[in-house]
PDB file of C-alpha atoms in Angstrom:
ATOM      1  CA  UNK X   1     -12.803   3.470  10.803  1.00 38.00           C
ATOM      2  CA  UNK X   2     -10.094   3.046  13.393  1.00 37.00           C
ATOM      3  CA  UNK X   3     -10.262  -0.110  15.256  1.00 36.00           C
ATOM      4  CA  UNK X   4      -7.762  -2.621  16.745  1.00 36.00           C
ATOM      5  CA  UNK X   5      -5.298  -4.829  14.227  1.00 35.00           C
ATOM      6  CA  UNK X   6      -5.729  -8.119  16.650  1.00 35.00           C
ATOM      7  CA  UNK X   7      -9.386  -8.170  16.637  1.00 36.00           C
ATOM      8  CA  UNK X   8      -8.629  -8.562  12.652  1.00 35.00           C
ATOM      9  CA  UNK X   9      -5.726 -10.958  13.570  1.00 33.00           C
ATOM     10  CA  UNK X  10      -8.117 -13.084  15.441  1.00 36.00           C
ATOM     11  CA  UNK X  11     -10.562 -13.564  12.824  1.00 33.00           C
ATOM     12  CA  UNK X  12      -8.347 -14.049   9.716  1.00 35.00           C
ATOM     13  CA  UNK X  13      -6.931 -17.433  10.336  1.00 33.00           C
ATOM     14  CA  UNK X  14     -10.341 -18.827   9.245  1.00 30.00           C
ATOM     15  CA  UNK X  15      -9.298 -18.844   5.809  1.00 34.00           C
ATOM     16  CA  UNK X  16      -7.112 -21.617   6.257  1.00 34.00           C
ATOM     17  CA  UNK X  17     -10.365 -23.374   6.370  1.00 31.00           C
ATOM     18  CA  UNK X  18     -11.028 -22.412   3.151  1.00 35.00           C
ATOM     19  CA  UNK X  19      -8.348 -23.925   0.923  1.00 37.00           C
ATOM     20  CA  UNK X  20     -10.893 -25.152  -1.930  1.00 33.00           C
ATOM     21  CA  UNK X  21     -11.653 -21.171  -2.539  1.00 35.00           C
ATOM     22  CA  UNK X  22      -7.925 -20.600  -2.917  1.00 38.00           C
ATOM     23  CA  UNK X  23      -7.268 -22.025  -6.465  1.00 38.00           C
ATOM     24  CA  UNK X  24      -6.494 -20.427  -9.297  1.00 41.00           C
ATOM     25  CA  UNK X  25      -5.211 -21.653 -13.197  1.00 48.00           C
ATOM     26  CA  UNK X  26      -1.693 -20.447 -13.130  1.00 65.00           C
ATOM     27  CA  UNK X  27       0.779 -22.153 -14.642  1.00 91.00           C
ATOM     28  CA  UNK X  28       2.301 -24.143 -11.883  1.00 96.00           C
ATOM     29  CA  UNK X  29       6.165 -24.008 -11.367  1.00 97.00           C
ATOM     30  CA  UNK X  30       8.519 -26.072  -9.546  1.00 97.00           C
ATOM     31  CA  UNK X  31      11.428 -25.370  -7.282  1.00 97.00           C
ATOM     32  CA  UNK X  32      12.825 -25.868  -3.706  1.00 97.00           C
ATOM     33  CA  UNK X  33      11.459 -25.738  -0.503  1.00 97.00           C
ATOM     34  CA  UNK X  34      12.797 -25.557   3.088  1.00 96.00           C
ATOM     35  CA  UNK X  35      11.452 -24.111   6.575  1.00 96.00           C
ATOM     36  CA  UNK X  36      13.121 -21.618   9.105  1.00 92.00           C
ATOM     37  CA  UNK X  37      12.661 -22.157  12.762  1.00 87.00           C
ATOM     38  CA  UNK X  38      10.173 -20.556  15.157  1.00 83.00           C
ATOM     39  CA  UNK X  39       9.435 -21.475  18.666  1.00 81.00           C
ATOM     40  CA  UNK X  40       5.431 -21.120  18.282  1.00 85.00           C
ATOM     41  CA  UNK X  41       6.090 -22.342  14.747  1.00 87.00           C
ATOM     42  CA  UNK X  42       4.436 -18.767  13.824  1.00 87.00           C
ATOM     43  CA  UNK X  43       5.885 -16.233  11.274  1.00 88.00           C
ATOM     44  CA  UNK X  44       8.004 -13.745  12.256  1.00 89.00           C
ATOM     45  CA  UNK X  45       6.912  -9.891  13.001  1.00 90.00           C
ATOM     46  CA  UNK X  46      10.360  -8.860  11.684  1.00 91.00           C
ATOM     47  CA  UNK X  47      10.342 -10.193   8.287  1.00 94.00           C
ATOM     48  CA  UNK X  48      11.727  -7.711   5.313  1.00 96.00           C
ATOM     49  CA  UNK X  49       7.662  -6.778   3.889  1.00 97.00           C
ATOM     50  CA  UNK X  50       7.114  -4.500   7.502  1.00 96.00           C
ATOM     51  CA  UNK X  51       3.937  -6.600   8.272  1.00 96.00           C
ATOM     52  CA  UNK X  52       4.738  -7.229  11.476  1.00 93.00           C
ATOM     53  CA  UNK X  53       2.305  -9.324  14.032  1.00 92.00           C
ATOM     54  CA  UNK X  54       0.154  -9.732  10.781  1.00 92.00           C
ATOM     55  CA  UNK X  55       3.074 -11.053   8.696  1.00 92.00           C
ATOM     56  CA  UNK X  56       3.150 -13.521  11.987  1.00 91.00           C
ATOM     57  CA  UNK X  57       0.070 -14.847  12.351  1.00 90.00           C
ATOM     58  CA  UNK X  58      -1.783 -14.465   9.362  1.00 91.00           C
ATOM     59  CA  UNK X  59      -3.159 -17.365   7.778  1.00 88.00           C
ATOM     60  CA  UNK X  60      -2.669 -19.445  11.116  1.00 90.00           C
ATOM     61  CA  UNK X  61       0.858 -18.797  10.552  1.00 92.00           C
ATOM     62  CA  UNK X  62       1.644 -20.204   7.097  1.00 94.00           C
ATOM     63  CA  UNK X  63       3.642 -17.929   5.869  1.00 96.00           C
ATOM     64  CA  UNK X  64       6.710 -17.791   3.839  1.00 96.00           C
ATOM     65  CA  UNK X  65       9.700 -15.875   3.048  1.00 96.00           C
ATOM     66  CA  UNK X  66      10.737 -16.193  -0.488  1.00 97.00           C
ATOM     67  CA  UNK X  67      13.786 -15.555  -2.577  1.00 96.00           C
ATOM     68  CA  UNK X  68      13.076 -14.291  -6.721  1.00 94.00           C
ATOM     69  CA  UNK X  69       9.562 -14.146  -5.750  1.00 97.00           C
ATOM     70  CA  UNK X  70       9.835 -10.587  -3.129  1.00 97.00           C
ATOM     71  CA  UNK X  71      10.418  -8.658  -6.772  1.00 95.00           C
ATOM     72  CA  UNK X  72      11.338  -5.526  -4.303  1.00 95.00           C
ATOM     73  CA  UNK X  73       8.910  -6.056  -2.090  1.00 96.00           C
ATOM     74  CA  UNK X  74       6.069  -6.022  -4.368  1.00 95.00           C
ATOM     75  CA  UNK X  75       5.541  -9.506  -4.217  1.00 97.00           C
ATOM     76  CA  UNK X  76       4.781  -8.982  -0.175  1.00 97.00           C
ATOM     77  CA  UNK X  77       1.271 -10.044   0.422  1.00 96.00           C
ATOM     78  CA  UNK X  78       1.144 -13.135  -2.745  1.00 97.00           C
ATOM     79  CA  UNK X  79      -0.314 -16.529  -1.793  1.00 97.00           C
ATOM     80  CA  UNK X  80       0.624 -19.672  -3.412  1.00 98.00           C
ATOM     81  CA  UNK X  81       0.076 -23.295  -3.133  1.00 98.00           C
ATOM     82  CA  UNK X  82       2.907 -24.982  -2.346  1.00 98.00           C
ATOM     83  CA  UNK X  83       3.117 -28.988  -2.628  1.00 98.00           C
ATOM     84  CA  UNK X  84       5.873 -31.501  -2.342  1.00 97.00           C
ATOM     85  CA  UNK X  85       6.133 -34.008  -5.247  1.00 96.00           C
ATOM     86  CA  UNK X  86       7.434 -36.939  -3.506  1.00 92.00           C
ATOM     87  CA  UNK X  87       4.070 -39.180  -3.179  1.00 90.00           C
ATOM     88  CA  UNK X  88       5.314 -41.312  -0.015  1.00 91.00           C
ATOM     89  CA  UNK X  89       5.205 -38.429   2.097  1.00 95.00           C
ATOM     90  CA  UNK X  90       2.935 -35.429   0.561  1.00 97.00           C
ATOM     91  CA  UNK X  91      -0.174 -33.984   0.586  1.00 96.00           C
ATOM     92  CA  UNK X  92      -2.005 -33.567  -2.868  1.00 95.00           C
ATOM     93  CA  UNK X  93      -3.521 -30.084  -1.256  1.00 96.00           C
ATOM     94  CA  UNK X  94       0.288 -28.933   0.102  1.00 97.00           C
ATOM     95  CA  UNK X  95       0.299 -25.812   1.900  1.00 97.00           C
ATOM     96  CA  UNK X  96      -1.388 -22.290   0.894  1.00 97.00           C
ATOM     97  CA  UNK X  97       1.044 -19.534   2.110  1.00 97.00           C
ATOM     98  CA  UNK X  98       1.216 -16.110   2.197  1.00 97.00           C
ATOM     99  CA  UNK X  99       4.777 -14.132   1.656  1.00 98.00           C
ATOM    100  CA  UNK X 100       5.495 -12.194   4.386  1.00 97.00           C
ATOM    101  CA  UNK X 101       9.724 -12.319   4.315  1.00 97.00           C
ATOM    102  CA  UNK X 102      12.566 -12.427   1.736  1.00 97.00           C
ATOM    103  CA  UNK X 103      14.642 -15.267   2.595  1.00 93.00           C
ATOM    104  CA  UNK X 104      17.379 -17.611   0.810  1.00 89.00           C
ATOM    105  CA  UNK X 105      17.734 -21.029   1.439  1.00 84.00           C
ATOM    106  CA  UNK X 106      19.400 -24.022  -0.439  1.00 85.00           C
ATOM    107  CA  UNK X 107      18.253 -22.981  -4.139  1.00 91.00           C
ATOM    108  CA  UNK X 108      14.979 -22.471  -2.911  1.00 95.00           C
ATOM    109  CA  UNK X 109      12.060 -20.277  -3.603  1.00 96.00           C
ATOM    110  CA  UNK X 110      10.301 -21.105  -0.421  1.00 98.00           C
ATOM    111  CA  UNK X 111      11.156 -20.424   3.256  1.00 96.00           C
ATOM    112  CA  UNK X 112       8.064 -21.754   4.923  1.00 97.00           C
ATOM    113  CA  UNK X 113       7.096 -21.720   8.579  1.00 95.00           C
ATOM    114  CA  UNK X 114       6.851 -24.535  10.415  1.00 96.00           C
ATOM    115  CA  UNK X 115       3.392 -24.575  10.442  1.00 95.00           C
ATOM    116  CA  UNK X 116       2.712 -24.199   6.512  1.00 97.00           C
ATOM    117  CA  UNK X 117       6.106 -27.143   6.380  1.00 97.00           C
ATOM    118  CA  UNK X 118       4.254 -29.525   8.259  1.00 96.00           C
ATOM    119  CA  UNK X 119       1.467 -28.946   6.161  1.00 96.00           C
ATOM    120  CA  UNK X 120       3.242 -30.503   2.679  1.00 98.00           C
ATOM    121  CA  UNK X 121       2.817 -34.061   4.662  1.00 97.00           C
ATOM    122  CA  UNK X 122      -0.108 -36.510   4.622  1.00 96.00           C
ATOM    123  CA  UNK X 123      -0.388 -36.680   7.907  1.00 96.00           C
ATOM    124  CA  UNK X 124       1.649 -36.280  10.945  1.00 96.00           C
ATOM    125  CA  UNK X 125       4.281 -38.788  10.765  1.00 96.00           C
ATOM    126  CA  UNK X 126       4.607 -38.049   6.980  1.00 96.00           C
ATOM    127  CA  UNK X 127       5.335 -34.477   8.337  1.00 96.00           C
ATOM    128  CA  UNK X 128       7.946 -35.602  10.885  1.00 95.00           C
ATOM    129  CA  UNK X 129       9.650 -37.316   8.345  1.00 95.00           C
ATOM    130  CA  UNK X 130       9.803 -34.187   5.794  1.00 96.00           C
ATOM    131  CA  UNK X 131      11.222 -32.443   8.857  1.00 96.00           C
ATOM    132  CA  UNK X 132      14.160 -34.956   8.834  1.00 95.00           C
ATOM    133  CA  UNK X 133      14.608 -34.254   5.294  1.00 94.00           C
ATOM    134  CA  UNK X 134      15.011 -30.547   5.558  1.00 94.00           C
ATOM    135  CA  UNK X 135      14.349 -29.098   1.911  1.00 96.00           C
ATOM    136  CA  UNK X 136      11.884 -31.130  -0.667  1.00 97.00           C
ATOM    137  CA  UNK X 137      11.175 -30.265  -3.827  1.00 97.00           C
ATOM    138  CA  UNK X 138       7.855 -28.961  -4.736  1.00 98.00           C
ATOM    139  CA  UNK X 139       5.433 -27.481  -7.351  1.00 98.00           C
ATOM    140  CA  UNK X 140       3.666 -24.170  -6.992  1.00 98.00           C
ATOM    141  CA  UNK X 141       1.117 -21.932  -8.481  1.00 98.00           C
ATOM    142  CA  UNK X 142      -0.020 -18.060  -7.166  1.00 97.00           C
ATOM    143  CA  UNK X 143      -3.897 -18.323  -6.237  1.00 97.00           C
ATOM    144  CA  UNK X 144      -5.887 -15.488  -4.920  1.00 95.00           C
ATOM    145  CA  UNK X 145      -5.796 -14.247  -1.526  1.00 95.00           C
ATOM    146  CA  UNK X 146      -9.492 -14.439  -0.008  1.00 89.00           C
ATOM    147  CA  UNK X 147     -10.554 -12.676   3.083  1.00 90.00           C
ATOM    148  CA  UNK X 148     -14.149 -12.959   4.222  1.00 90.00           C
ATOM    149  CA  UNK X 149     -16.028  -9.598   5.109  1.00 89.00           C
ATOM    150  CA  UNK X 150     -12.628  -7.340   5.270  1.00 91.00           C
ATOM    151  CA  UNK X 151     -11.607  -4.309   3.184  1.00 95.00           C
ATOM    152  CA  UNK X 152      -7.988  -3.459   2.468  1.00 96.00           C
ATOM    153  CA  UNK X 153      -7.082  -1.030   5.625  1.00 96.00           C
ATOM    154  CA  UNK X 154      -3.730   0.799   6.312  1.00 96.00           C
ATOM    155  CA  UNK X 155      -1.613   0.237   8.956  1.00 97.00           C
ATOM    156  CA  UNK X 156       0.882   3.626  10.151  1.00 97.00           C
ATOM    157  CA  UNK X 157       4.021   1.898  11.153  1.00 97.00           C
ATOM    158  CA  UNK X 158       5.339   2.246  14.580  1.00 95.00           C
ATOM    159  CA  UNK X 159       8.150   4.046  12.485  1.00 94.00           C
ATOM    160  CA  UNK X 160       5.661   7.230  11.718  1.00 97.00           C
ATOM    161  CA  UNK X 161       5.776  10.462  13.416  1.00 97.00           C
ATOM    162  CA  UNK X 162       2.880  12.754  13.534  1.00 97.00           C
ATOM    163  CA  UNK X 163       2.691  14.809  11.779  1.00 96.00           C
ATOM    164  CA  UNK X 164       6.072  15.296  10.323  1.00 96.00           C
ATOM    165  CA  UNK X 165       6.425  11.462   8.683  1.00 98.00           C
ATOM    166  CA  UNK X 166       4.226   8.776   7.746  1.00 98.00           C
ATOM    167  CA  UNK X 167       4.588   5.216   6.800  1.00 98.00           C
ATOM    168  CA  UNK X 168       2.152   2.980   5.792  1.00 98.00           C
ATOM    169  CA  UNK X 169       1.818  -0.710   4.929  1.00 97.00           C
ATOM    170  CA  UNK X 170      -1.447  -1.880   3.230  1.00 97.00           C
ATOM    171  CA  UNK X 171      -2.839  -5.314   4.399  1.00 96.00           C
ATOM    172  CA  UNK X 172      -5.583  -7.834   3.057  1.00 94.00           C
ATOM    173  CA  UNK X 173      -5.414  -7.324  -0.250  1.00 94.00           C
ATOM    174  CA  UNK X 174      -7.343  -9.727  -1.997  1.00 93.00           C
ATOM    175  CA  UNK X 175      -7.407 -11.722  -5.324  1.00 94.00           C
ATOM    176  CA  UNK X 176      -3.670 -12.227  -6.916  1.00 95.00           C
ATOM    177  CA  UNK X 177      -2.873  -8.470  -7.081  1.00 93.00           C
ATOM    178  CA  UNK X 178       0.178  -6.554  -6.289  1.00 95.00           C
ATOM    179  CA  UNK X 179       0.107  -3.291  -5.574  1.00 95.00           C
ATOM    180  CA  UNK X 180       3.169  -1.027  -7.017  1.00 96.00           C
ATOM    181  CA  UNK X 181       2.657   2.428  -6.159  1.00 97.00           C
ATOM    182  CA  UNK X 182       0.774   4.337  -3.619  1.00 97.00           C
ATOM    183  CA  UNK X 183      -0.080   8.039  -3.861  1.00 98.00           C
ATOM    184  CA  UNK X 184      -1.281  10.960  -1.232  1.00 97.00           C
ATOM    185  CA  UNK X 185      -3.481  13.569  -2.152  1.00 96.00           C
ATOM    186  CA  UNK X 186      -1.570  16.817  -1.951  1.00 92.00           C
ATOM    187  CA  UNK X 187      -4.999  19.538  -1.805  1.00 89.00           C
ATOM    188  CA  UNK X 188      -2.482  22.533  -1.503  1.00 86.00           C
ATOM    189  CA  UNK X 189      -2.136  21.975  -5.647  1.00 84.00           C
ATOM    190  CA  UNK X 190      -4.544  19.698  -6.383  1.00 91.00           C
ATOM    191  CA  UNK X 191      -2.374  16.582  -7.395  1.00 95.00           C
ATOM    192  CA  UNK X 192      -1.610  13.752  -6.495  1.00 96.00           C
ATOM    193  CA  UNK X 193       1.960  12.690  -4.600  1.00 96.00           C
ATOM    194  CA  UNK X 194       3.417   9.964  -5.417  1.00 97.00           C
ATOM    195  CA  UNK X 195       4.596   7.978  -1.974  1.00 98.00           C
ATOM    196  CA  UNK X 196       8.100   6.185  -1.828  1.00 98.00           C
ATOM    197  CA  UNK X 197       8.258   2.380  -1.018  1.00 98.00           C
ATOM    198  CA  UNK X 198      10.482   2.202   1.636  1.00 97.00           C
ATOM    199  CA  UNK X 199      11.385  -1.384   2.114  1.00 97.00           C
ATOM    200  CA  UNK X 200       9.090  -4.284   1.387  1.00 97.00           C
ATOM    201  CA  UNK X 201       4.894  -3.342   1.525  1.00 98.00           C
ATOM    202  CA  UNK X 202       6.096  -0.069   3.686  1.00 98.00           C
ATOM    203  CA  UNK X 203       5.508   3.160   1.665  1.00 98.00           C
ATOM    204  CA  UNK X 204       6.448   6.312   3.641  1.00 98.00           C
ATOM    205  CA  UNK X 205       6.499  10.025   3.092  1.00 97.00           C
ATOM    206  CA  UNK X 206       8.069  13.306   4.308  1.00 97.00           C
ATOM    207  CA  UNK X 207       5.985  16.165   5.766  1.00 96.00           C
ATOM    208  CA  UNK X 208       2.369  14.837   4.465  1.00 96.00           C
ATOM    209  CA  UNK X 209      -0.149  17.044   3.876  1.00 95.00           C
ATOM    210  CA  UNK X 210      -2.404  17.974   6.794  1.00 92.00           C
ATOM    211  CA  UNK X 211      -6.049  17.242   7.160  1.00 92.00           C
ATOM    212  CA  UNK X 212      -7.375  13.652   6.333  1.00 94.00           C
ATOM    213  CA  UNK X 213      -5.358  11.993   4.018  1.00 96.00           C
ATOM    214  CA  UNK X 214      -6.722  10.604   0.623  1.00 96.00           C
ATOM    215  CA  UNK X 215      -4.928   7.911  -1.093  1.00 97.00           C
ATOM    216  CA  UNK X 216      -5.246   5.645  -3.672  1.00 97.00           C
ATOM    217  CA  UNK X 217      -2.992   2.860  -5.281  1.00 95.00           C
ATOM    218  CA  UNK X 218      -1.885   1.361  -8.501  1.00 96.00           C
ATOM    219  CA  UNK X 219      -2.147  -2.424  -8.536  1.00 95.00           C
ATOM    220  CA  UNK X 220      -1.112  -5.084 -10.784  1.00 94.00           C
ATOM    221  CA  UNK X 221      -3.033  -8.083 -11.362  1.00 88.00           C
ATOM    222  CA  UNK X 222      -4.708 -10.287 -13.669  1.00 77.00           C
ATOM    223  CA  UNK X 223      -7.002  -7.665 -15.157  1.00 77.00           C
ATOM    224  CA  UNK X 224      -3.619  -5.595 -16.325  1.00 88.00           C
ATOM    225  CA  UNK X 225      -2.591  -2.225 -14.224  1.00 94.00           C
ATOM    226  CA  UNK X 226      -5.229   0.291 -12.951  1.00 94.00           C
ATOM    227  CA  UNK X 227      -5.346   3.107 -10.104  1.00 95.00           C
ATOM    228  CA  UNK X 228      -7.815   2.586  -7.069  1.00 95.00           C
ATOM    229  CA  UNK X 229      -8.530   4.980  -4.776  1.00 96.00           C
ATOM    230  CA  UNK X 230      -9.571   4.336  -0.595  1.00 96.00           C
ATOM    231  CA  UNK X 231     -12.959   5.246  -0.260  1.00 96.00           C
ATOM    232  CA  UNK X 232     -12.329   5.987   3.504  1.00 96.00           C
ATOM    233  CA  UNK X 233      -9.501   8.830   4.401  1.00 96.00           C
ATOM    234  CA  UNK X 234      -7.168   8.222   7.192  1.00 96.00           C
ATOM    235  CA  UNK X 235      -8.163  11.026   9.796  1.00 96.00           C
ATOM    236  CA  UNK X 236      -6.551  13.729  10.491  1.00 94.00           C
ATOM    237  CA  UNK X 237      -4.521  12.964  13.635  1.00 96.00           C
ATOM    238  CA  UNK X 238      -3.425   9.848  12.457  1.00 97.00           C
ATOM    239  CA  UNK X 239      -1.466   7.832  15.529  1.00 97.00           C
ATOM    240  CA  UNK X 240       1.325   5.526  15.012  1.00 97.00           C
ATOM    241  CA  UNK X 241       0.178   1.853  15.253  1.00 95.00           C
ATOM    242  CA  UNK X 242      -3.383   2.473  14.409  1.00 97.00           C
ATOM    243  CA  UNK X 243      -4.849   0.883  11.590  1.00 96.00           C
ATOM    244  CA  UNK X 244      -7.265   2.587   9.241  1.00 97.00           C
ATOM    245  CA  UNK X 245     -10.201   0.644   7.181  1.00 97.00           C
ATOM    246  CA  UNK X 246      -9.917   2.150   3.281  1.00 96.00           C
ATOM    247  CA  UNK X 247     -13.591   1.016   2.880  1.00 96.00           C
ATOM    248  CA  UNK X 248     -11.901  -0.538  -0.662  1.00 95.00           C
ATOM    249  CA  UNK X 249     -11.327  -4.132  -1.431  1.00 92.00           C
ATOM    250  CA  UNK X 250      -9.953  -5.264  -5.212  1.00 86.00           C
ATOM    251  CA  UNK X 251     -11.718  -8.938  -5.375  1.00 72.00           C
TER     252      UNK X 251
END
């Protein structure tokens, strides 16, 4: 099903309503933590994982670049709880983030928006004063990315041209899953293709084969490594920009 990304947009932010659903038992780490500047106090639809307006606005906003955490882009798409440790200013929730951008800061791990920043305080003036400070140290732990009522679609990159080069970036992917390969089926020999990751969540390939396009992906989580394949095809004149539902979602 082809339908418009910032309907999506517009109804994702909800789940920063839903923080008590985004928990998980990982082992929770500590590191650094600073904030990058933004006029709206949005993300940024230029960051290094090719999400673009989604990698700016999803999750109201509080996103993150990160450093050791991109692991080659395959870390694009994690969510994490991220709280400061020093008790006159923070939060005991902290912030829940999704990495959208690599970024390096002042040995930090976290690069956070304004938005998910302000979020480490108590309240408001706590906030301001974390501002002042610039980089806090903070604990962290992944937790599974929830999305109410959507399936994993497929956005084809602005980047793509029919029909001699495609690009895709998959989006909502739920649960604490990375996915590390993508393949195209190739019905001229029966076989699977595998696609290339081009930069970040972006996976691209030359001359795809015509017709609607079958894919499916290998994806990494807690339940070990296993291949899933879209239950929806993209069509066969597939247009740059549009987004595709896969009809698939892992959690």
């Amino acid at each position: 099903m082809d339908f418009a990304l910032r309907n999506v947009l517009g109804l994702v932010c909800v789940i920063l309503l839903l923080p008590a659903l985004c928990t998980s038992q990982n082992t929770i780490a500590y590191s650094r933590a600073t904030y990058y500047g933004s006029p709206d106090c949005y993300g940024t639809p230029t960051g290094a994982c090719g999400f673009g307006e989604y990698g700016r606005t999803v999750y109201d906003g509080s996103v993150s670049g990160v450093s050791r955490l991109f692991r080659n882009g395959s870390g694009c798409g994690a969510c994490y709880q991220v709280r400061c440790t020093n008790p006159q200013y923070c939060d005991e929730n902290g912030a829940y983030v999704v990495v959208t951008d690599y970024g390096e800061g002042d040995n930090t791990d976290f690069i956070l928006s304004p938005r998910a920043y302000s979020s480490l305080g108590r309240n408001p003036d706590a906030s301001k004063g974390l501002f002042q400070y610039g980089v806090v140290e903070v604990e962290y732990r992944r937790v599974s990315c929830i999305y109410p009522g959507y399936n994993i679609v497929f956005k084809v990159t602005e980047h793509s041209k029919y029909p001699h080069y495609l690009a895709i970036v998959p989006l909502y992917i739920a649960g604490q899953n990375d996915i590390v390969a993508v393949d195209i089926w190739q019905e001229d020999y029966q076989g699977w293709r595998p696609m290339r990751r081009a930069y970040g969540a972006v996976w691209d390939a030359a001359n795809p084969p015509t017709g609607e396009l079958k894919l499916r992906f290998q994806v990494r989580g807690s339940a070990g490594i296993k291949w899933v394949q879209s239950t929806n095809s993209i069509p066969s004149y597939w247009k740059a920009g549009d987004v595709y539902d896969s009809n698939t979602q892992l959690d």
